[in-house]
PDB file of C-alpha atoms in Angstrom:
ATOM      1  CA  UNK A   1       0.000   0.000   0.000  1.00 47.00           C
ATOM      2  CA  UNK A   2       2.857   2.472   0.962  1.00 47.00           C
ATOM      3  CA  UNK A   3       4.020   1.902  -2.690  1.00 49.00           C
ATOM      4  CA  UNK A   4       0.858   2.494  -4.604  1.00 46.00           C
ATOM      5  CA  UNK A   5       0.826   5.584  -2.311  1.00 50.00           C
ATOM      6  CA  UNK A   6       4.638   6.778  -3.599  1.00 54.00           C
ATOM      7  CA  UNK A   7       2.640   6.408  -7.151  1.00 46.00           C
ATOM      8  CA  UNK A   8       0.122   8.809  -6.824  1.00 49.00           C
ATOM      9  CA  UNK A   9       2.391  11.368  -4.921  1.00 54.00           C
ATOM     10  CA  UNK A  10       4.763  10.780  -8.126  1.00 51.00           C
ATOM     11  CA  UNK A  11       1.615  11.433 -10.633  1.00 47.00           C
ATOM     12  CA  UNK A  12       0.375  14.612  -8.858  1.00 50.00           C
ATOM     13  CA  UNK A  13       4.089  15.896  -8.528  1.00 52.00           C
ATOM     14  CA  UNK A  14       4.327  15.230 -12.724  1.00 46.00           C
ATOM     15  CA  UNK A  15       0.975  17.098 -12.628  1.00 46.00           C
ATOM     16  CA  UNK A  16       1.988  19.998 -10.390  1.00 50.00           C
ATOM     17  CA  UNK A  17       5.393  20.126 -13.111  1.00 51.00           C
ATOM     18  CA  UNK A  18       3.417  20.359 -16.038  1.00 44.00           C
ATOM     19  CA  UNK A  19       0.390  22.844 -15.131  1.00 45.00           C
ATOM     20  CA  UNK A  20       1.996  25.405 -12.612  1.00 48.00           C
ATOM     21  CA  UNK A  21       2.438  28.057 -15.167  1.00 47.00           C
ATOM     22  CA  UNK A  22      -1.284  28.020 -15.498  1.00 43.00           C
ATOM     23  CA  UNK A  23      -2.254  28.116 -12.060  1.00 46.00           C
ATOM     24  CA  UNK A  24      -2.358  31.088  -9.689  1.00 50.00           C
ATOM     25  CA  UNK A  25      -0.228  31.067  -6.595  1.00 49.00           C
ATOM     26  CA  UNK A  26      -3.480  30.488  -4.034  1.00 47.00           C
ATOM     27  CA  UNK A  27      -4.408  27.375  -6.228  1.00 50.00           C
ATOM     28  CA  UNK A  28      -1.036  26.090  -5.972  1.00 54.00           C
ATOM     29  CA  UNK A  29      -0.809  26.276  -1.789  1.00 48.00           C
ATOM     30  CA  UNK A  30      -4.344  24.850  -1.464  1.00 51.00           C
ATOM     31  CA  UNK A  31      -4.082  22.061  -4.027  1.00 54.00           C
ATOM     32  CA  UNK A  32      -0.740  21.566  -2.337  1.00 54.00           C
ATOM     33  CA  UNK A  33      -2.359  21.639   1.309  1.00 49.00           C
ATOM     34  CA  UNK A  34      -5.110  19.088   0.241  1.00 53.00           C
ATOM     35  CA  UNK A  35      -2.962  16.746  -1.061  1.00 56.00           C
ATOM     36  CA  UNK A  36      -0.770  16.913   1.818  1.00 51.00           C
ATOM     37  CA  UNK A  37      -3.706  16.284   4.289  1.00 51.00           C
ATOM     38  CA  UNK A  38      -5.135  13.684   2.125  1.00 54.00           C
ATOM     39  CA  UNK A  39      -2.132  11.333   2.204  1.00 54.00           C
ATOM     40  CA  UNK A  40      -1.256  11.678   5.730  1.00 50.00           C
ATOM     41  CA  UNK A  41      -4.911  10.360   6.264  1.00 52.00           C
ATOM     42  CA  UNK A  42      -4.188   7.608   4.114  1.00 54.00           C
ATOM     43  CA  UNK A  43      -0.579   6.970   5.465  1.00 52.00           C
ATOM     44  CA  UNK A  44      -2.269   6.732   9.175  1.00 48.00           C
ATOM     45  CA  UNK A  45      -4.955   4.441   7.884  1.00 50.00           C
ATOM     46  CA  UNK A  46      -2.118   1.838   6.493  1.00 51.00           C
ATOM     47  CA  UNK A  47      -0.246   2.285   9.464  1.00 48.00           C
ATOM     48  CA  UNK A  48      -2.727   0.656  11.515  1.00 46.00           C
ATOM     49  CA  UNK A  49      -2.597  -3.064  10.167  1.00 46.00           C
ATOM     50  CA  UNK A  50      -6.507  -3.411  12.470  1.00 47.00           C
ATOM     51  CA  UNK A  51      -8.319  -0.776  10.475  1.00 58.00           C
ATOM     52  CA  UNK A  52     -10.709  -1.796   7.638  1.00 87.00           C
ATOM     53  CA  UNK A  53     -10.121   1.052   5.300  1.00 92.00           C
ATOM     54  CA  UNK A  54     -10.030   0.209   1.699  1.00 94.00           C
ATOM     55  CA  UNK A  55      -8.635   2.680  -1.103  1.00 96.00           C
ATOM     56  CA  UNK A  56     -10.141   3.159  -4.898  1.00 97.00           C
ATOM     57  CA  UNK A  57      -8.239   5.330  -7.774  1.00 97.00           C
ATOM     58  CA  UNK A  58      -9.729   6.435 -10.898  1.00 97.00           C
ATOM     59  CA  UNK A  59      -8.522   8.094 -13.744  1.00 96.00           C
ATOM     60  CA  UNK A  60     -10.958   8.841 -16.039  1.00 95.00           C
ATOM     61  CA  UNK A  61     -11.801  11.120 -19.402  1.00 91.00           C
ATOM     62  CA  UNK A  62     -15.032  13.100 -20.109  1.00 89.00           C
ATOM     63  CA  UNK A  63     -15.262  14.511 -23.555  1.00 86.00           C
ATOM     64  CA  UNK A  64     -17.519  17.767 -22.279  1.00 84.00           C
ATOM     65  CA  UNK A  65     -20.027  20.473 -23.565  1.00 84.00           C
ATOM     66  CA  UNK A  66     -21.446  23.828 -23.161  1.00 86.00           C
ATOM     67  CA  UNK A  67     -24.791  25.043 -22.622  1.00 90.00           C
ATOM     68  CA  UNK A  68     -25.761  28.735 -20.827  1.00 93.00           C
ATOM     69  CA  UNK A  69     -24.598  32.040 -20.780  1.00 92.00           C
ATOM     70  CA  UNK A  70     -21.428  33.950 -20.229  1.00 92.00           C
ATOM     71  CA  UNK A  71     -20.240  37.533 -19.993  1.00 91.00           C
ATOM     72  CA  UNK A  72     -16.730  39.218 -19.802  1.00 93.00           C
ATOM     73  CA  UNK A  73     -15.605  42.701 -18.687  1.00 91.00           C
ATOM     74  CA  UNK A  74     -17.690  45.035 -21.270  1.00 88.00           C
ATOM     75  CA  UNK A  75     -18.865  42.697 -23.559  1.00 89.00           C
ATOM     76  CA  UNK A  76     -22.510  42.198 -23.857  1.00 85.00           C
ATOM     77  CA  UNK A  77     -24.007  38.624 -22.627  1.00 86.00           C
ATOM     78  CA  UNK A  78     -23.867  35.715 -24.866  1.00 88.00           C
ATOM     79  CA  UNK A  79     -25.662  32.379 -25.112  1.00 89.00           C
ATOM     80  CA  UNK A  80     -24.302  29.235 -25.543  1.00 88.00           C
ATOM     81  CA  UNK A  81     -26.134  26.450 -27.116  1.00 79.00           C
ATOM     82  CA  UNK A  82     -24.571  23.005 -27.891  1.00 73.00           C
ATOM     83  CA  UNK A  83     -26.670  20.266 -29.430  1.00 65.00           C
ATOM     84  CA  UNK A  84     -26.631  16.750 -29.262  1.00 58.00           C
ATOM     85  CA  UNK A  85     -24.443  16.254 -32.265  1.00 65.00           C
ATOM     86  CA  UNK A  86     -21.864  19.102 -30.963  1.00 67.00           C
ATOM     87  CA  UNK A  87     -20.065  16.576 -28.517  1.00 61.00           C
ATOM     88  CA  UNK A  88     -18.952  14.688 -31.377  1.00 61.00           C
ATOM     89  CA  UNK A  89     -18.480  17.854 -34.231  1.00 63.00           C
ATOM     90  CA  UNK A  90     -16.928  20.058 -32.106  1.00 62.00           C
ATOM     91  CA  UNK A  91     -15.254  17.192 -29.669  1.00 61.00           C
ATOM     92  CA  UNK A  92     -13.129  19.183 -26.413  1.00 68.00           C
ATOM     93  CA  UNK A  93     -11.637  16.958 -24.096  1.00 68.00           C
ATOM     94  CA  UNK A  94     -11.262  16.528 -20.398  1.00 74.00           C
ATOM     95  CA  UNK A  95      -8.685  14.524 -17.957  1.00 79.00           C
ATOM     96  CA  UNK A  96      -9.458  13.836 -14.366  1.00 92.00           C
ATOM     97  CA  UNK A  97      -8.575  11.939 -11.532  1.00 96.00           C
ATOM     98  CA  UNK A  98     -10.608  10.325  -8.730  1.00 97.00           C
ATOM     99  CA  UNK A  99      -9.910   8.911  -5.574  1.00 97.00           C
ATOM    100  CA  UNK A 100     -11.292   7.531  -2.569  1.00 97.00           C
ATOM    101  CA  UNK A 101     -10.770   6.103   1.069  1.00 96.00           C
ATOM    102  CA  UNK A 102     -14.013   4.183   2.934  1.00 94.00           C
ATOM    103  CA  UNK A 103     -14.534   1.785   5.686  1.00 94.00           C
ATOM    104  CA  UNK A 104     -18.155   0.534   6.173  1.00 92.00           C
ATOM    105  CA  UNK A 105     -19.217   3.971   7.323  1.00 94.00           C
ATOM    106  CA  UNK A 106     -16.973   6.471   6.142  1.00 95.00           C
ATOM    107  CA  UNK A 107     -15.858   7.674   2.650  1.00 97.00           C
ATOM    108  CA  UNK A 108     -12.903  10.365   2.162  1.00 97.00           C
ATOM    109  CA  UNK A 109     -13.687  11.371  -1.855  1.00 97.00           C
ATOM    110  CA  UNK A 110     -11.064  13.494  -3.882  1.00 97.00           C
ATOM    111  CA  UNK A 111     -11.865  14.704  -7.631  1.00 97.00           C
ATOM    112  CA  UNK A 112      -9.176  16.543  -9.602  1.00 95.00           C
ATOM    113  CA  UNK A 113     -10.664  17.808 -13.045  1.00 93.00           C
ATOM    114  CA  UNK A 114      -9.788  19.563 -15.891  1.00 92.00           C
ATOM    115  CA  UNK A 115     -11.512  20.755 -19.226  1.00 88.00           C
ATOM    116  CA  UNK A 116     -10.867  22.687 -21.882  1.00 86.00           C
ATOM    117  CA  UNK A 117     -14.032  23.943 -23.840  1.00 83.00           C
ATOM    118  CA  UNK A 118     -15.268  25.711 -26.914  1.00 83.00           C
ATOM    119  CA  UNK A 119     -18.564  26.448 -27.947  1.00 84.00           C
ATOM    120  CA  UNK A 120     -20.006  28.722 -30.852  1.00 85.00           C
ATOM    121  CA  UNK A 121     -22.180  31.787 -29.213  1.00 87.00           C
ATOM    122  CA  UNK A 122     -25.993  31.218 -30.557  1.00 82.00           C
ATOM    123  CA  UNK A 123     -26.609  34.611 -32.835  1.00 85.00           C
ATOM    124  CA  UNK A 124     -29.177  37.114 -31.318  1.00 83.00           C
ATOM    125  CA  UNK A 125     -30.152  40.869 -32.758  1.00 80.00           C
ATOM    126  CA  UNK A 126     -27.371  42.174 -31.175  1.00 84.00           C
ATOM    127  CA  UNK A 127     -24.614  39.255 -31.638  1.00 87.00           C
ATOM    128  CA  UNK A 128     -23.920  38.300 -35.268  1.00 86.00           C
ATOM    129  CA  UNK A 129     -21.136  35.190 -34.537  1.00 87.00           C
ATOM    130  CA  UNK A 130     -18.568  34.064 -31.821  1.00 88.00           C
ATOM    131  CA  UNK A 131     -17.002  31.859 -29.939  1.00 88.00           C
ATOM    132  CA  UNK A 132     -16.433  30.935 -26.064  1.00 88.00           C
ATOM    133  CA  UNK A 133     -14.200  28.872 -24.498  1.00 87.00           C
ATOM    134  CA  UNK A 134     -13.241  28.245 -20.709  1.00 88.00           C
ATOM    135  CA  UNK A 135     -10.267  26.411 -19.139  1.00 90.00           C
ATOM    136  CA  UNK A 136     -11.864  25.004 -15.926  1.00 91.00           C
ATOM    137  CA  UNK A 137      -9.415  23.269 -13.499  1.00 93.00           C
ATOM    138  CA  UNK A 138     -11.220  22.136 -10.435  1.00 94.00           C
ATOM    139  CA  UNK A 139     -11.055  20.335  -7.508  1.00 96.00           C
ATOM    140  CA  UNK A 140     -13.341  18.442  -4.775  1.00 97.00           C
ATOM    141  CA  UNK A 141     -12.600  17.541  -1.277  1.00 97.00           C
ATOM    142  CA  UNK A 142     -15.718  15.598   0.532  1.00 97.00           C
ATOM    143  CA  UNK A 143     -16.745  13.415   2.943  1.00 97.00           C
ATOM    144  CA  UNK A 144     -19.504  11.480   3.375  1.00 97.00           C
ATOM    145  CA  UNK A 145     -21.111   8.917   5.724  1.00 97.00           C
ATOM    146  CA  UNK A 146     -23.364   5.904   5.131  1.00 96.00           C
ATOM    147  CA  UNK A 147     -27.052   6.138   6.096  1.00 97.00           C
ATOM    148  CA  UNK A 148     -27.627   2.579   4.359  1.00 96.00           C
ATOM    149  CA  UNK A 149     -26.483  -0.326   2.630  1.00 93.00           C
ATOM    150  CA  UNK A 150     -26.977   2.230  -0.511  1.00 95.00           C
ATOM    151  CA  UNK A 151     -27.091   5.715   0.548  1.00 97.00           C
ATOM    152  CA  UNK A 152     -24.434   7.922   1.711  1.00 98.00           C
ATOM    153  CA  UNK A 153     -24.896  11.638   2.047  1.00 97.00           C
ATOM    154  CA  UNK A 154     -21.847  14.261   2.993  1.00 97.00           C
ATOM    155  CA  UNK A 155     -20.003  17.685   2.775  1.00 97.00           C
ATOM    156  CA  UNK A 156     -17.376  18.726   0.612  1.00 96.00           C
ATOM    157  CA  UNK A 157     -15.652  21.769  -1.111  1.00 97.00           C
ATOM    158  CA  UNK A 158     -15.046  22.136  -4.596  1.00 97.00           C
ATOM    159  CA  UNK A 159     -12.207  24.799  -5.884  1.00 96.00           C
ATOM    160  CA  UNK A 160     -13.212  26.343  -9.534  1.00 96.00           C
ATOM    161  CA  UNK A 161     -10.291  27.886 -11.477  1.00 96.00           C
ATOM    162  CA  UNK A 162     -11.624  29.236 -14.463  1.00 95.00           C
ATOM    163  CA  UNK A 163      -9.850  31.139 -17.184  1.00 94.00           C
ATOM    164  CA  UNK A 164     -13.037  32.043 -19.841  1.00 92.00           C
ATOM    165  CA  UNK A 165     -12.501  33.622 -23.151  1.00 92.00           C
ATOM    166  CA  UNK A 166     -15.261  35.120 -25.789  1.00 92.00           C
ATOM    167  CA  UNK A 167     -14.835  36.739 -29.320  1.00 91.00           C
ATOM    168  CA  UNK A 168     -17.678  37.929 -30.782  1.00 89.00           C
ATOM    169  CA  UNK A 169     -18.660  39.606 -34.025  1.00 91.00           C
ATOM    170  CA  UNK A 170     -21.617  42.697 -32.945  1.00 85.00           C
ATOM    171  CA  UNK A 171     -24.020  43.890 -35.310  1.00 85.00           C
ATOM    172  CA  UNK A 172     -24.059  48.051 -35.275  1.00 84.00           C
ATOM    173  CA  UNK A 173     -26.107  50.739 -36.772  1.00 78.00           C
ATOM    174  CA  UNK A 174     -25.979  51.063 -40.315  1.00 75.00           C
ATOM    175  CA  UNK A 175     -26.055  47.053 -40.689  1.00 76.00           C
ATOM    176  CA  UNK A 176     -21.897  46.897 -40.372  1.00 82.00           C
ATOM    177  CA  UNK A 177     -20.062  44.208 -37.745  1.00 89.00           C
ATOM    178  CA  UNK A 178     -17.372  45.157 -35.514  1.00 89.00           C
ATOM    179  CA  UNK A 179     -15.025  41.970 -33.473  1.00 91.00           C
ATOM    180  CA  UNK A 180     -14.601  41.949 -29.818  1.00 89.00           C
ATOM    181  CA  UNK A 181     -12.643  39.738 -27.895  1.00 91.00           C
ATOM    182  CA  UNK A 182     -12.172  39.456 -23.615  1.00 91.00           C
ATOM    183  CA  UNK A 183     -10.791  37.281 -21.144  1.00 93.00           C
ATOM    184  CA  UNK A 184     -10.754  37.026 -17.906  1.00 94.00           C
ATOM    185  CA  UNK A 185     -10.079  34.307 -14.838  1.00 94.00           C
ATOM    186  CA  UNK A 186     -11.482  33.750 -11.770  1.00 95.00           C
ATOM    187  CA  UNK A 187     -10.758  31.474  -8.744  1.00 96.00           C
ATOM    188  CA  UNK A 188     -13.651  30.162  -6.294  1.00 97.00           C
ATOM    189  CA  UNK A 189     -14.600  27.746  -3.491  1.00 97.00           C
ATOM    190  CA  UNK A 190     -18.191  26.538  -3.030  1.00 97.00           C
ATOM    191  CA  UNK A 191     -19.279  24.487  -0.240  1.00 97.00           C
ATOM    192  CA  UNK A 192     -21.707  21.368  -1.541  1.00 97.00           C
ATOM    193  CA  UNK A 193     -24.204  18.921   0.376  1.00 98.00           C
ATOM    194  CA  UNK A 194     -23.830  15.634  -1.488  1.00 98.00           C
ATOM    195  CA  UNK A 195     -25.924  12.381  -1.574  1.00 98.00           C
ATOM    196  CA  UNK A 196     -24.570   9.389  -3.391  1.00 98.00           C
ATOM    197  CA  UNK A 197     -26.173   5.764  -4.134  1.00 98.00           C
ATOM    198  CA  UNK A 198     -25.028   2.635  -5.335  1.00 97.00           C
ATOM    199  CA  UNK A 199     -25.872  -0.960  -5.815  1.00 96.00           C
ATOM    200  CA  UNK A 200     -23.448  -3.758  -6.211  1.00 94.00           C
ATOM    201  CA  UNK A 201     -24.728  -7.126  -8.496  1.00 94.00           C
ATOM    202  CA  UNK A 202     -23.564 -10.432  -8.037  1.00 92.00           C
ATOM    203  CA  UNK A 203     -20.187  -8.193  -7.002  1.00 90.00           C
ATOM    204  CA  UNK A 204     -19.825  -8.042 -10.740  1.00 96.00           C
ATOM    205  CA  UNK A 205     -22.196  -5.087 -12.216  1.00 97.00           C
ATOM    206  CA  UNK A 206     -22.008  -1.631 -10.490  1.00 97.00           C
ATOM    207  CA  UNK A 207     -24.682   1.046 -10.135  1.00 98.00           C
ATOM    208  CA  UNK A 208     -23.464   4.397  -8.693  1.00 98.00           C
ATOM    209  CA  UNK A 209     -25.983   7.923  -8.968  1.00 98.00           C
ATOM    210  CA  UNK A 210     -23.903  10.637  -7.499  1.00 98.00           C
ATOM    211  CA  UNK A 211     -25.877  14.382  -6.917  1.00 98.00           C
ATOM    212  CA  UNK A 212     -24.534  17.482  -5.101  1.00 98.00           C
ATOM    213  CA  UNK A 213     -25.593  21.389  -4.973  1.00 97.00           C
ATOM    214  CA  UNK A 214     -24.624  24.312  -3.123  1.00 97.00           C
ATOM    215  CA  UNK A 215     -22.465  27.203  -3.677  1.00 96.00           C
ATOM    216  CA  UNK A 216     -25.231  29.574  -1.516  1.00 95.00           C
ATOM    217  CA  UNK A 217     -23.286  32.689  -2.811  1.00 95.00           C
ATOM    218  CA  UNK A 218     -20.015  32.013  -1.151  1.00 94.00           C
ATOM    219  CA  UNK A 219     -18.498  31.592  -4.615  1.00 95.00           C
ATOM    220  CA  UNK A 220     -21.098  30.479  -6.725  1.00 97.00           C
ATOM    221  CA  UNK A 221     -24.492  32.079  -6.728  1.00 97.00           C
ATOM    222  CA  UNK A 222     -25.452  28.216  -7.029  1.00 97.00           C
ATOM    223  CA  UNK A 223     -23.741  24.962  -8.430  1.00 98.00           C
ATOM    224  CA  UNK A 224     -24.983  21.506  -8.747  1.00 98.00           C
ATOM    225  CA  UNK A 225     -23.777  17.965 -10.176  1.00 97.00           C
ATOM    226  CA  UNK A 226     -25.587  14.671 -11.345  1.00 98.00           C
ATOM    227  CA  UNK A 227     -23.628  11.732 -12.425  1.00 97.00           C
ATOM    228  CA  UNK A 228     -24.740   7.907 -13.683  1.00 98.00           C
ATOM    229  CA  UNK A 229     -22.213   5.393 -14.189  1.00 98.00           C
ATOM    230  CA  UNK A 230     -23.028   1.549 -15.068  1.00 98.00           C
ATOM    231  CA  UNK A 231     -19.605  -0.479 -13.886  1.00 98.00           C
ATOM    232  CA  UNK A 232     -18.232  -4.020 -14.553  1.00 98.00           C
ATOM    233  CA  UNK A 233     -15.556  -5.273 -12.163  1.00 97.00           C
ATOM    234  CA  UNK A 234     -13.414  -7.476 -13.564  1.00 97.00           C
ATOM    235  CA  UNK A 235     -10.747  -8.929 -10.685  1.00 95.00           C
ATOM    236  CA  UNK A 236     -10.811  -7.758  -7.390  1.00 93.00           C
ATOM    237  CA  UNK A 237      -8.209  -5.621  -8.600  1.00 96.00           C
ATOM    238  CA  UNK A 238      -9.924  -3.709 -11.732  1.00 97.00           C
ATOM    239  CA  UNK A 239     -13.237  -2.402 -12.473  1.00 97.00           C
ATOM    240  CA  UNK A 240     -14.129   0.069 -15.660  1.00 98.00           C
ATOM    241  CA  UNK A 241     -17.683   2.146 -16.132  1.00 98.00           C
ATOM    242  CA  UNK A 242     -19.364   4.601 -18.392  1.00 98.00           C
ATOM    243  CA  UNK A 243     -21.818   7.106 -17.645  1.00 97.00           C
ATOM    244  CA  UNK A 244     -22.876  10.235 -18.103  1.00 96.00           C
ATOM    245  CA  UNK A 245     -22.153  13.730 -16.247  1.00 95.00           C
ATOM    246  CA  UNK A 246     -23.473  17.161 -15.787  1.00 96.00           C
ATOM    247  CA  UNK A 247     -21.847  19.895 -13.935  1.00 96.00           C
ATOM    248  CA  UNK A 248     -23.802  23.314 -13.393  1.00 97.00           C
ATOM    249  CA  UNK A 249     -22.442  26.720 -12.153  1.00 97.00           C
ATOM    250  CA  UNK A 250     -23.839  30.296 -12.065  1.00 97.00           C
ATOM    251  CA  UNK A 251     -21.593  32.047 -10.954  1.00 97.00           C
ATOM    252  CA  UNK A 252     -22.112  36.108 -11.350  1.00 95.00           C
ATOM    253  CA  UNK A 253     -19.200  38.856  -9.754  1.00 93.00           C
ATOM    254  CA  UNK A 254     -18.233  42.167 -10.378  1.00 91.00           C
ATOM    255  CA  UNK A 255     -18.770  45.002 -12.931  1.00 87.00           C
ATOM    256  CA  UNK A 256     -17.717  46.766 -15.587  1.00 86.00           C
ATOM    257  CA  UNK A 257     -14.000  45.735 -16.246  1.00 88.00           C
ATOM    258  CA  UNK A 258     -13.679  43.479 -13.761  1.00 91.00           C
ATOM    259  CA  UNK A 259     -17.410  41.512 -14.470  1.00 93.00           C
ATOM    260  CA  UNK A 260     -17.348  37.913 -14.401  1.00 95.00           C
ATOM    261  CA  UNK A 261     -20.549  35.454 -15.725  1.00 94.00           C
ATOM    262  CA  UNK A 262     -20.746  31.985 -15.886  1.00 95.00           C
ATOM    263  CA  UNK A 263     -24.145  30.576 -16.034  1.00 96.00           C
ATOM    264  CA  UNK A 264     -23.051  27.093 -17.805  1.00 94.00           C
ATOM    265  CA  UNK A 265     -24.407  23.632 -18.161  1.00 94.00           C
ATOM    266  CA  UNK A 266     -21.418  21.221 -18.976  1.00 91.00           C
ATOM    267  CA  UNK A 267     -22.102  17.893 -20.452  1.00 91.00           C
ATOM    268  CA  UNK A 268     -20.738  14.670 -21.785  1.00 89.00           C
ATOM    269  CA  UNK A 269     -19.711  11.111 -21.643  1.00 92.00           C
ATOM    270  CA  UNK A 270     -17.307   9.801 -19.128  1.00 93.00           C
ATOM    271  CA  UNK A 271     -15.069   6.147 -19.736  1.00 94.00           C
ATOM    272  CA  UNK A 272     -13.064   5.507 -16.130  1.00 97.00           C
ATOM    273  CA  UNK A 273     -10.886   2.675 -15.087  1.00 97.00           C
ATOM    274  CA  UNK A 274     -10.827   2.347 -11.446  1.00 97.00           C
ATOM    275  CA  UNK A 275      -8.296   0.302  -9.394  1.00 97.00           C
ATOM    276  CA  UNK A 276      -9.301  -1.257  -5.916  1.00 95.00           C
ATOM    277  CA  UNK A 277      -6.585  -1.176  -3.595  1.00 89.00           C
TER     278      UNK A 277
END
């Protein structure tokens, strides 16, 4: 166990390498300071050979989608509407990691996320054509405790970095177009109340519904989360899934140059591989 542990310290340290020009300095002490606390739990728990803590990594990809509204600085409000067929004609792509500690009534849940989206802005009267796109790097820190053989509920925190861009071509007077472009980034924490179910068949097929909301306007005006997976395990070792995920956030500070909107629905597929430890 000690060893598997080395490996993830080694893969968020190769992580940490290869994305610190992107994050801000706060990010980088608090996703340091989680991490930390995270694997001294887990180095406590395996140093106590009478516990009955078990440990579950996940990487896994989502290939995500836009659907709301945005705003930046100046620029008028745009809408963002992805179809269906979007997630495949205009595919984006997102990289996460999950991981988790439980006994029979506790669960310790990390989720490390990133995304990097694009959408075309829907044309109004005022907005001819456009684009927005938004790097999100997040990350979730939650426990939760078991109410039944199914049903666990909890509290967590979720960190949103998000660095959102939009070009748009404006209609004016006189029937003529003029381009404007904006970004503009923003960090956040919202606090979440979480409920999660599962089922287990013949310890082979595996059910999980995951659901979450909060924010309450200490960084997001309101956020919320659904996720469906359908899993096979394999071994007592390996275990894939698919499913389906939807993250929401509306999220609404400041004015003039320094306003920030995000009122977005994002969408897609998931594939994970998860490793029982």
């Amino acid at each position: 166990m000690i060893n598997v542990i080395r490996v993830a310290n080694t893969l968020f340290y190769i992580y940490s390498l290869e994305t610190q020009k992107t994050m801000n300095h706060s990010f980088r002490i608090f996703f340091t300071l989680v991490c930390a606390l995270y694997y001294s739990a887990c180095m406590a728990q395996v140093s106590n050979t009478d516990n009955s803590w078990k440990f579950f990594i996940e990487p896994y990809v989502m290939f995500p989608n836009m659907n709301g509204e945005t705003g930046i600085r100046n620029l008028p409000a745009v809408e963002v509407d992805a179809s269906a067929g979007d997630i495949f004609s205009k595919l984006q792509f997102g990289a996460m990691l999950y991981m988790e500690a439980q006994n029979d009534k506790w669960a310790i849940t990390s989720d490390l996320l990133y995304m990097d989206l694009e959408q075309d802005v829907a044309p109004t009267a005022l907005i001819n054509s456009g684009a927005a796109s938004a790097k999100q790097l997040g990350y979730e820190l939650a426990g939760l405790y078991r109410l039944a053989p199914f049903l666990e509920t909890g509290l967590g925190l979720r960190l949103n970095n998000i660095n959102s861009e939009l070009e748009i071509v404006r209609n004016t007077v006189g029937g003529g177009t003029e381009s404007l472009s904006a970004s503009l980034s923003r960090t956040w924490i919202d606090p979440i109340l979480i409920a999660r179910a599962t089922a287990d068949v013949n310890n082979k097929w595996l059910f999980t519904f995951r659901g979450d909301f909060g924010g309450f306007g200490i960084g997001s005006d309101f956020t919320w989360q659904a996720q469906g997976y359908v899993g096979y395990r394999f071994s007592k070792l390996f275990q894939t899934s698919v499913g389906y995920r939807i993250i929401g956030i509306d999220y609404d500070k400041g004015s003039s140059e320094d306003r920030f909107r995000y009122d977005m629905n994002t969408f897609g597929p998931n594939i994970r591989l998860g490793f029982n430890l």
